CSV table of C-alpha atoms in Angstrom, one decimal:
chain,number,residue,atom,x,y,z
A,1,MET,CA,7.5,4.5,20.7
A,2,LEU,CA,5.5,1.8,19.2
A,3,TRP,CA,6.8,1.9,15.6
A,4,ARG,CA,10.2,2.4,13.7
A,5,THR,CA,10.6,2.2,9.9
A,6,LEU,CA,13.8,0.9,8.6
A,7,ASP,CA,15.6,1.7,5.4
A,8,THR,CA,15.0,-0.4,2.3
A,9,THR,CA,16.5,-1.2,-1.1
A,10,ALA,CA,14.2,-1.6,-4.0
A,11,ILE,CA,14.2,-5.0,-5.6
A,12,ASP,CA,13.5,-6.2,-9.2
A,13,ILE,CA,11.8,-9.4,-10.4
A,14,ASP,CA,12.3,-9.3,-14.1
A,15,THR,CA,12.0,-5.8,-15.5
A,16,GLY,CA,15.7,-4.8,-15.7
A,17,VAL,CA,14.9,-1.4,-14.1
A,18,GLU,CA,18.0,1.0,-14.0
A,19,PRO,CA,19.3,1.2,-10.3
A,20,ALA,CA,19.0,5.0,-10.2
A,21,LEU,CA,15.3,4.9,-11.4
A,22,ALA,CA,14.6,2.2,-8.9
A,23,ARG,CA,16.0,4.2,-6.0
A,24,ALA,CA,14.1,7.5,-7.2
A,25,VAL,CA,10.7,5.4,-7.4
A,26,ALA,CA,11.5,3.8,-4.0
A,27,ASP,CA,12.0,7.2,-2.4
A,28,ALA,CA,8.8,8.6,-4.0
A,29,LEU,CA,6.6,5.8,-2.9
A,30,ALA,CA,8.0,5.6,0.5
A,31,ALA,CA,5.9,8.8,1.2
A,32,HIS,CA,2.6,6.8,0.3
A,33,ALA,CA,2.9,3.3,1.6
A,34,VAL,CA,0.9,3.2,4.8
A,35,PRO,CA,1.4,0.5,7.3
A,36,LEU,CA,-1.8,-0.5,9.1
A,37,VAL,CA,-2.0,-2.2,12.6
A,38,ARG,CA,-4.2,-3.8,14.9
A,39,ARG,CA,-4.6,-4.0,18.7
A,40,ARG,CA,-4.7,-7.5,20.0
A,41,ASP,CA,-4.4,-8.4,23.8
A,42,GLY,CA,-3.0,-4.9,24.5
A,43,ARG,CA,-0.3,-5.2,21.8
A,44,VAL,CA,0.3,-3.5,18.5
A,45,GLU,CA,0.3,-6.1,15.7
A,46,PRO,CA,0.9,-5.6,11.9
A,47,LEU,CA,-2.3,-5.9,9.9
A,48,ALA,CA,-2.1,-4.7,6.3
A,49,SER,CA,-0.9,-1.8,4.0
A,50,GLY,CA,-2.6,1.1,2.4
A,51,VAL,CA,-2.5,4.4,0.7
A,52,PHE,CA,-4.4,7.6,1.3
A,53,TYR,CA,-6.3,9.4,-1.3
A,54,ARG,CA,-8.7,12.5,-1.4
A,55,ALA,CA,-11.9,12.5,-3.4
A,56,GLY,CA,-13.3,16.0,-3.3
A,57,GLN,CA,-13.1,17.1,0.3
A,58,ARG,CA,-13.1,13.6,1.6
A,59,LEU,CA,-10.1,11.7,2.8
A,60,TRP,CA,-10.0,7.9,2.2
A,61,LEU,CA,-7.7,5.1,3.1
A,62,VAL,CA,-7.7,2.6,0.5
A,63,THR,CA,-6.8,-1.0,1.3
A,64,CYS,CA,-8.2,-4.5,0.8
A,65,ARG,CA,-11.4,-6.1,1.9
A,66,HIS,CA,-10.3,-9.4,3.2
A,67,VAL,CA,-8.4,-8.1,6.3
A,68,PHE,CA,-11.9,-7.2,7.6
A,69,ASP,CA,-13.7,-10.4,6.2
A,70,ASP,CA,-10.9,-12.2,8.2
A,71,GLY,CA,-11.8,-10.6,11.6
A,72,ALA,CA,-10.1,-7.3,11.9
A,73,VAL,CA,-12.7,-4.6,13.0
A,74,LEU,CA,-12.4,-0.7,12.5
A,75,GLY,CA,-12.3,0.1,16.1
A,76,ASP,CA,-9.0,-1.8,16.7
A,77,THR,CA,-7.3,-0.7,13.4
A,78,GLY,CA,-4.5,1.8,13.5
A,79,ILE,CA,-2.2,3.9,11.3
A,80,ALA,CA,1.4,3.9,11.9
A,81,LEU,CA,3.0,7.4,11.8
A,82,PRO,CA,6.7,6.4,11.5
A,83,ALA,CA,8.1,9.9,11.8
A,84,LEU,CA,6.5,10.3,15.2
A,85,GLY,CA,7.0,6.8,16.2
A,86,ARG,CA,3.5,6.3,17.2
A,87,VAL,CA,0.0,5.0,16.1
A,88,ARG,CA,-3.1,6.7,15.6
A,89,TRP,CA,-6.3,4.6,16.2
A,90,LEU,CA,-9.4,5.0,13.8
A,91,TYR,CA,-11.7,4.8,16.8
A,92,GLU,CA,-10.5,8.4,17.4
A,93,THR,CA,-12.6,9.6,14.6
A,94,ARG,CA,-15.9,8.9,12.9
A,95,ALA,CA,-14.4,6.5,10.3
A,96,ARG,CA,-16.6,4.5,8.0
A,97,LEU,CA,-15.8,1.4,6.1
A,98,ILE,CA,-17.1,0.8,2.6
A,99,VAL,CA,-16.3,-2.6,1.0
A,100,HIS,CA,-16.8,-3.6,-2.6
A,101,PRO,CA,-19.5,-6.3,-2.9
A,102,GLU,CA,-17.4,-8.5,-5.4
A,103,LEU,CA,-13.9,-7.4,-5.4
A,104,ASP,CA,-11.2,-7.4,-2.8
A,105,LEU,CA,-11.4,-3.6,-2.2
A,106,ALA,CA,-12.1,-1.5,1.0
A,107,ALA,CA,-12.0,2.2,1.4
A,108,ILE,CA,-12.1,3.7,4.8
A,109,LEU,CA,-13.6,7.2,5.0
A,110,VAL,CA,-11.6,9.1,7.7
A,111,GLY,CA,-13.6,11.9,9.6
A,112,ALA,CA,-12.3,15.4,9.8
A,113,GLY,CA,-10.5,16.7,12.8
A,114,GLU,CA,-7.2,16.1,14.6
A,115,LEU,CA,-6.5,12.6,13.0
A,116,GLU,CA,-6.9,13.9,9.6
A,117,ARG,CA,-4.3,16.8,10.3
A,118,ASP,CA,-1.9,14.2,11.6
A,119,ILE,CA,-2.4,12.1,8.5
A,120,GLY,CA,-1.7,15.0,6.3
A,121,ARG,CA,1.6,15.8,8.2
A,122,ALA,CA,2.8,12.2,8.4
A,123,TRP,CA,1.7,10.9,4.7
A,124,ARG,CA,1.3,12.5,1.2
A,125,VAL,CA,-2.3,12.3,0.2
A,126,LEU,CA,-3.0,11.8,-3.4
A,127,PRO,CA,-5.9,13.1,-5.4
A,128,LEU,CA,-8.3,10.5,-6.8
A,129,ALA,CA,-8.1,11.2,-10.5
A,130,ASP,CA,-8.4,9.7,-14.0
A,131,PHE,CA,-5.2,9.0,-15.6
A,132,ASP,CA,-4.2,9.2,-19.2
A,133,GLU,CA,-2.8,6.1,-20.7
A,134,ALA,CA,0.9,5.7,-21.5
A,135,PRO,CA,3.1,2.9,-22.4
A,136,LEU,CA,3.6,0.6,-19.4
A,137,HIS,CA,7.2,0.0,-18.3
A,138,ALA,CA,6.5,-1.9,-15.1
A,139,LEU,CA,4.5,-2.5,-12.1
A,140,VAL,CA,5.7,-1.4,-8.7
A,141,LEU,CA,4.5,-2.5,-5.3
A,142,ALA,CA,5.5,-0.5,-2.0
A,143,ALA,CA,4.1,-2.1,1.1
A,144,TYR,CA,5.0,-3.6,4.5
A,145,PRO,CA,5.2,-7.5,4.6
A,146,TYR,CA,5.2,-9.3,7.9
A,147,ALA,CA,8.4,-11.1,6.7
A,148,GLN,CA,10.4,-7.7,7.1
A,149,MET,CA,9.0,-7.0,10.6
A,150,SER,CA,10.3,-7.7,14.0
A,151,ARG,CA,9.6,-6.7,17.6
A,152,VAL,CA,12.1,-5.3,20.0
A,153,ASP,CA,10.5,-4.7,23.3
A,154,ALA,CA,7.4,-2.9,22.5
A,155,VAL,CA,8.5,-1.5,19.2
A,156,LEU,CA,7.6,-3.0,15.9
A,157,HIS,CA,10.6,-2.4,13.4
A,158,ALA,CA,9.5,-2.6,9.9
A,159,ARG,CA,11.3,-2.7,6.6
A,160,PRO,CA,9.1,-1.7,3.6
A,161,VAL,CA,9.5,-3.5,0.3
A,162,VAL,CA,9.5,-1.9,-3.0
A,163,VAL,CA,9.2,-4.4,-6.0
A,164,PHE,CA,9.3,-4.0,-9.6
A,165,ALA,CA,7.8,-6.5,-11.9
A,166,ARG,CA,6.3,-7.2,-15.2
A,167,CYS,CA,2.6,-6.8,-15.8
A,168,LEU,CA,0.9,-10.1,-16.8
A,169,GLN,CA,-2.6,-9.0,-17.1
A,170,SER,CA,-4.7,-5.9,-16.8
A,171,GLY,CA,-8.5,-5.5,-16.9
A,172,SER,CA,-10.9,-7.0,-14.5
A,173,GLU,CA,-7.8,-8.2,-12.5
A,174,VAL,CA,-4.3,-7.0,-12.6
A,175,ARG,CA,-1.5,-9.4,-12.2
A,176,ALA,CA,2.3,-8.8,-12.2
A,177,SER,CA,5.2,-11.4,-12.0
A,178,TYR,CA,6.6,-12.6,-8.6
A,179,ALA,CA,9.4,-15.1,-8.6
A,180,ARG,CA,11.2,-16.5,-5.5
A,181,THR,CA,14.4,-14.6,-6.4
A,182,ALA,CA,15.1,-11.1,-7.1
A,183,THR,CA,17.8,-8.6,-7.6
A,184,ARG,CA,18.5,-5.5,-5.3
A,185,ALA,CA,19.1,-2.1,-6.8
A,186,ASP,CA,22.6,-2.6,-5.8
A,187,GLY,CA,23.0,-5.9,-7.9
A,188,VAL,CA,22.9,-8.4,-5.1
A,189,PRO,CA,20.5,-11.4,-5.7
A,190,ILE,CA,18.1,-12.2,-2.9
A,191,ASP,CA,15.1,-14.2,-1.9
A,192,ALA,CA,11.9,-12.2,-2.7
A,193,PRO,CA,10.0,-11.9,0.6
A,194,ALA,CA,6.7,-13.5,1.2
A,195,LEU,CA,4.0,-10.7,0.9
A,196,ASP,CA,1.7,-11.4,3.7
A,197,GLY,CA,0.9,-8.1,5.2
A,198,ALA,CA,1.3,-6.2,1.8
A,199,SER,CA,-2.3,-6.6,1.0
A,200,GLY,CA,-4.0,-3.5,0.5
A,201,ALA,CA,-1.0,-1.7,-0.8
A,202,THR,CA,-1.3,0.2,-4.3
A,203,LEU,CA,0.1,-1.5,-7.3
A,204,TRP,CA,1.6,1.4,-9.3
A,205,ALA,CA,1.9,1.6,-13.0
A,206,LEU,CA,5.4,2.9,-14.0
A,207,ARG,CA,4.5,4.4,-17.3
A,208,THR,CA,6.7,6.1,-20.0
A,209,VAL,CA,5.4,9.6,-21.5
A,210,THR,CA,6.2,9.2,-25.1
A,211,ALA,CA,6.7,12.8,-26.0
A,212,ASP,CA,9.6,13.4,-23.6
A,213,GLY,CA,10.7,10.0,-22.3
A,214,ARG,CA,9.7,10.9,-18.6
A,215,TYR,CA,8.4,8.2,-16.2
A,216,VAL,CA,5.2,8.8,-14.3
A,217,LEU,CA,3.6,6.6,-11.4
A,218,GLN,CA,-0.1,6.0,-11.6
A,219,PRO,CA,-2.3,3.8,-9.4
A,220,ALA,CA,-3.2,0.6,-11.2
A,221,ALA,CA,-4.6,-1.8,-8.7
A,222,VAL,CA,-5.1,-2.7,-4.9
A,223,GLN,CA,-2.9,-5.8,-4.3
A,224,PHE,CA,-4.6,-8.5,-2.4
A,225,ALA,CA,-2.7,-11.9,-3.1
A,226,PHE,CA,0.6,-13.4,-4.3
A,227,LYS,CA,2.2,-16.6,-5.1
A,228,HIS,CA,5.9,-17.1,-5.4
A,229,ASP,CA,7.1,-18.1,-9.0
A,230,ALA,CA,3.6,-17.0,-10.1
A,231,TYR,CA,2.1,-13.6,-9.4
A,232,MET,CA,0.9,-10.6,-7.4
A,233,ARG,CA,-2.8,-10.1,-8.0
A,234,GLY,CA,-4.6,-6.8,-7.7
A,235,ALA,CA,-8.1,-5.4,-8.0
A,236,PRO,CA,-8.3,-2.7,-10.6
A,237,PHE,CA,-8.0,0.9,-9.2
A,238,SER,CA,-10.8,2.1,-11.8
A,239,ALA,CA,-13.5,0.1,-9.4
A,240,LEU,CA,-12.5,2.5,-6.5
A,241,ARG,CA,-14.3,5.5,-7.9
A,242,GLN,CA,-17.8,3.8,-8.1
A,243,LEU,CA,-17.2,2.4,-4.5
A,244,MET,CA,-16.5,5.7,-3.1
A,245,GLN,CA,-19.4,7.3,-4.8
A,246,SER,CA,-21.7,4.6,-2.9
A,247,ALA,CA,-21.0,6.5,0.3
A,248,HIS,CA,-23.6,9.3,0.9
C-alpha cells in the first residue's frame, strides 16, 4: 500500500452553511477530488490536486500549470487510487500535457486502456458541459493539502479538505475568501490549513435553483493560489474548453 485517505470534516470560512448541507456536499465532492503525486528518489511524494472530466470520448485530468512550470514532469506524475491503496503512473499510458499560454491551467489527456478503466472504477468522471447560471450561495474547494498529510513507513496518509467560502470575484479570475480560522461542520473552531498541494483542485460554485430551492454544484474555477486572511484564487473554468479544443 502506498496511499491511504483519512476521513474529513468540512470547514466553513464565512458562509454560515448548514452542517447537514456541508456534510452532504463534502461527501459528494470526495468522489471527485483527485490527489496527484510524483516519484522522487524512489519515494512517492504529494504533488497537487485535480479532477477528471470527459469531453466527447476523451478523458482529461484538469489541474494547474505551475506544478509543471516548477519542475514536475508527466512521466513521474501519478494518480492516487485510495480505494486500492495504490498509485497509477501516467507513463503507463500515452498521456499528453496541454497548458494554457496565459492562465494557470493544465489539462492532461489520458490515453485509453487499462489506466482509463482503473480511473473510471476509482473516480467519478464529470462531463465537461456548459452550465446554467443560478444564484451563487458559496464557493467550495475539495483538495489534498500537504498540511494534512503524513508518512507512516512507506504509506502516505492524507486527509482531504473541503472548504466553504464567500465568492469575492468572478470573471477573468475567481476569488474566494480564506481566513486563518474556520468553523468545522460540527461547530468546532479550527485553524484553516495552508493550501499548498491544493493547487489544481476545482473550485465549485454551490448554487441555488430558484424554482425549487435545490442546491447544485457546478465547476467555477481551477484553484492555483491562496493567502491566509485574504483569498483563494482560481483560473475560470470557462477557459478550459478552448484549451482542450486546442488538442488535435
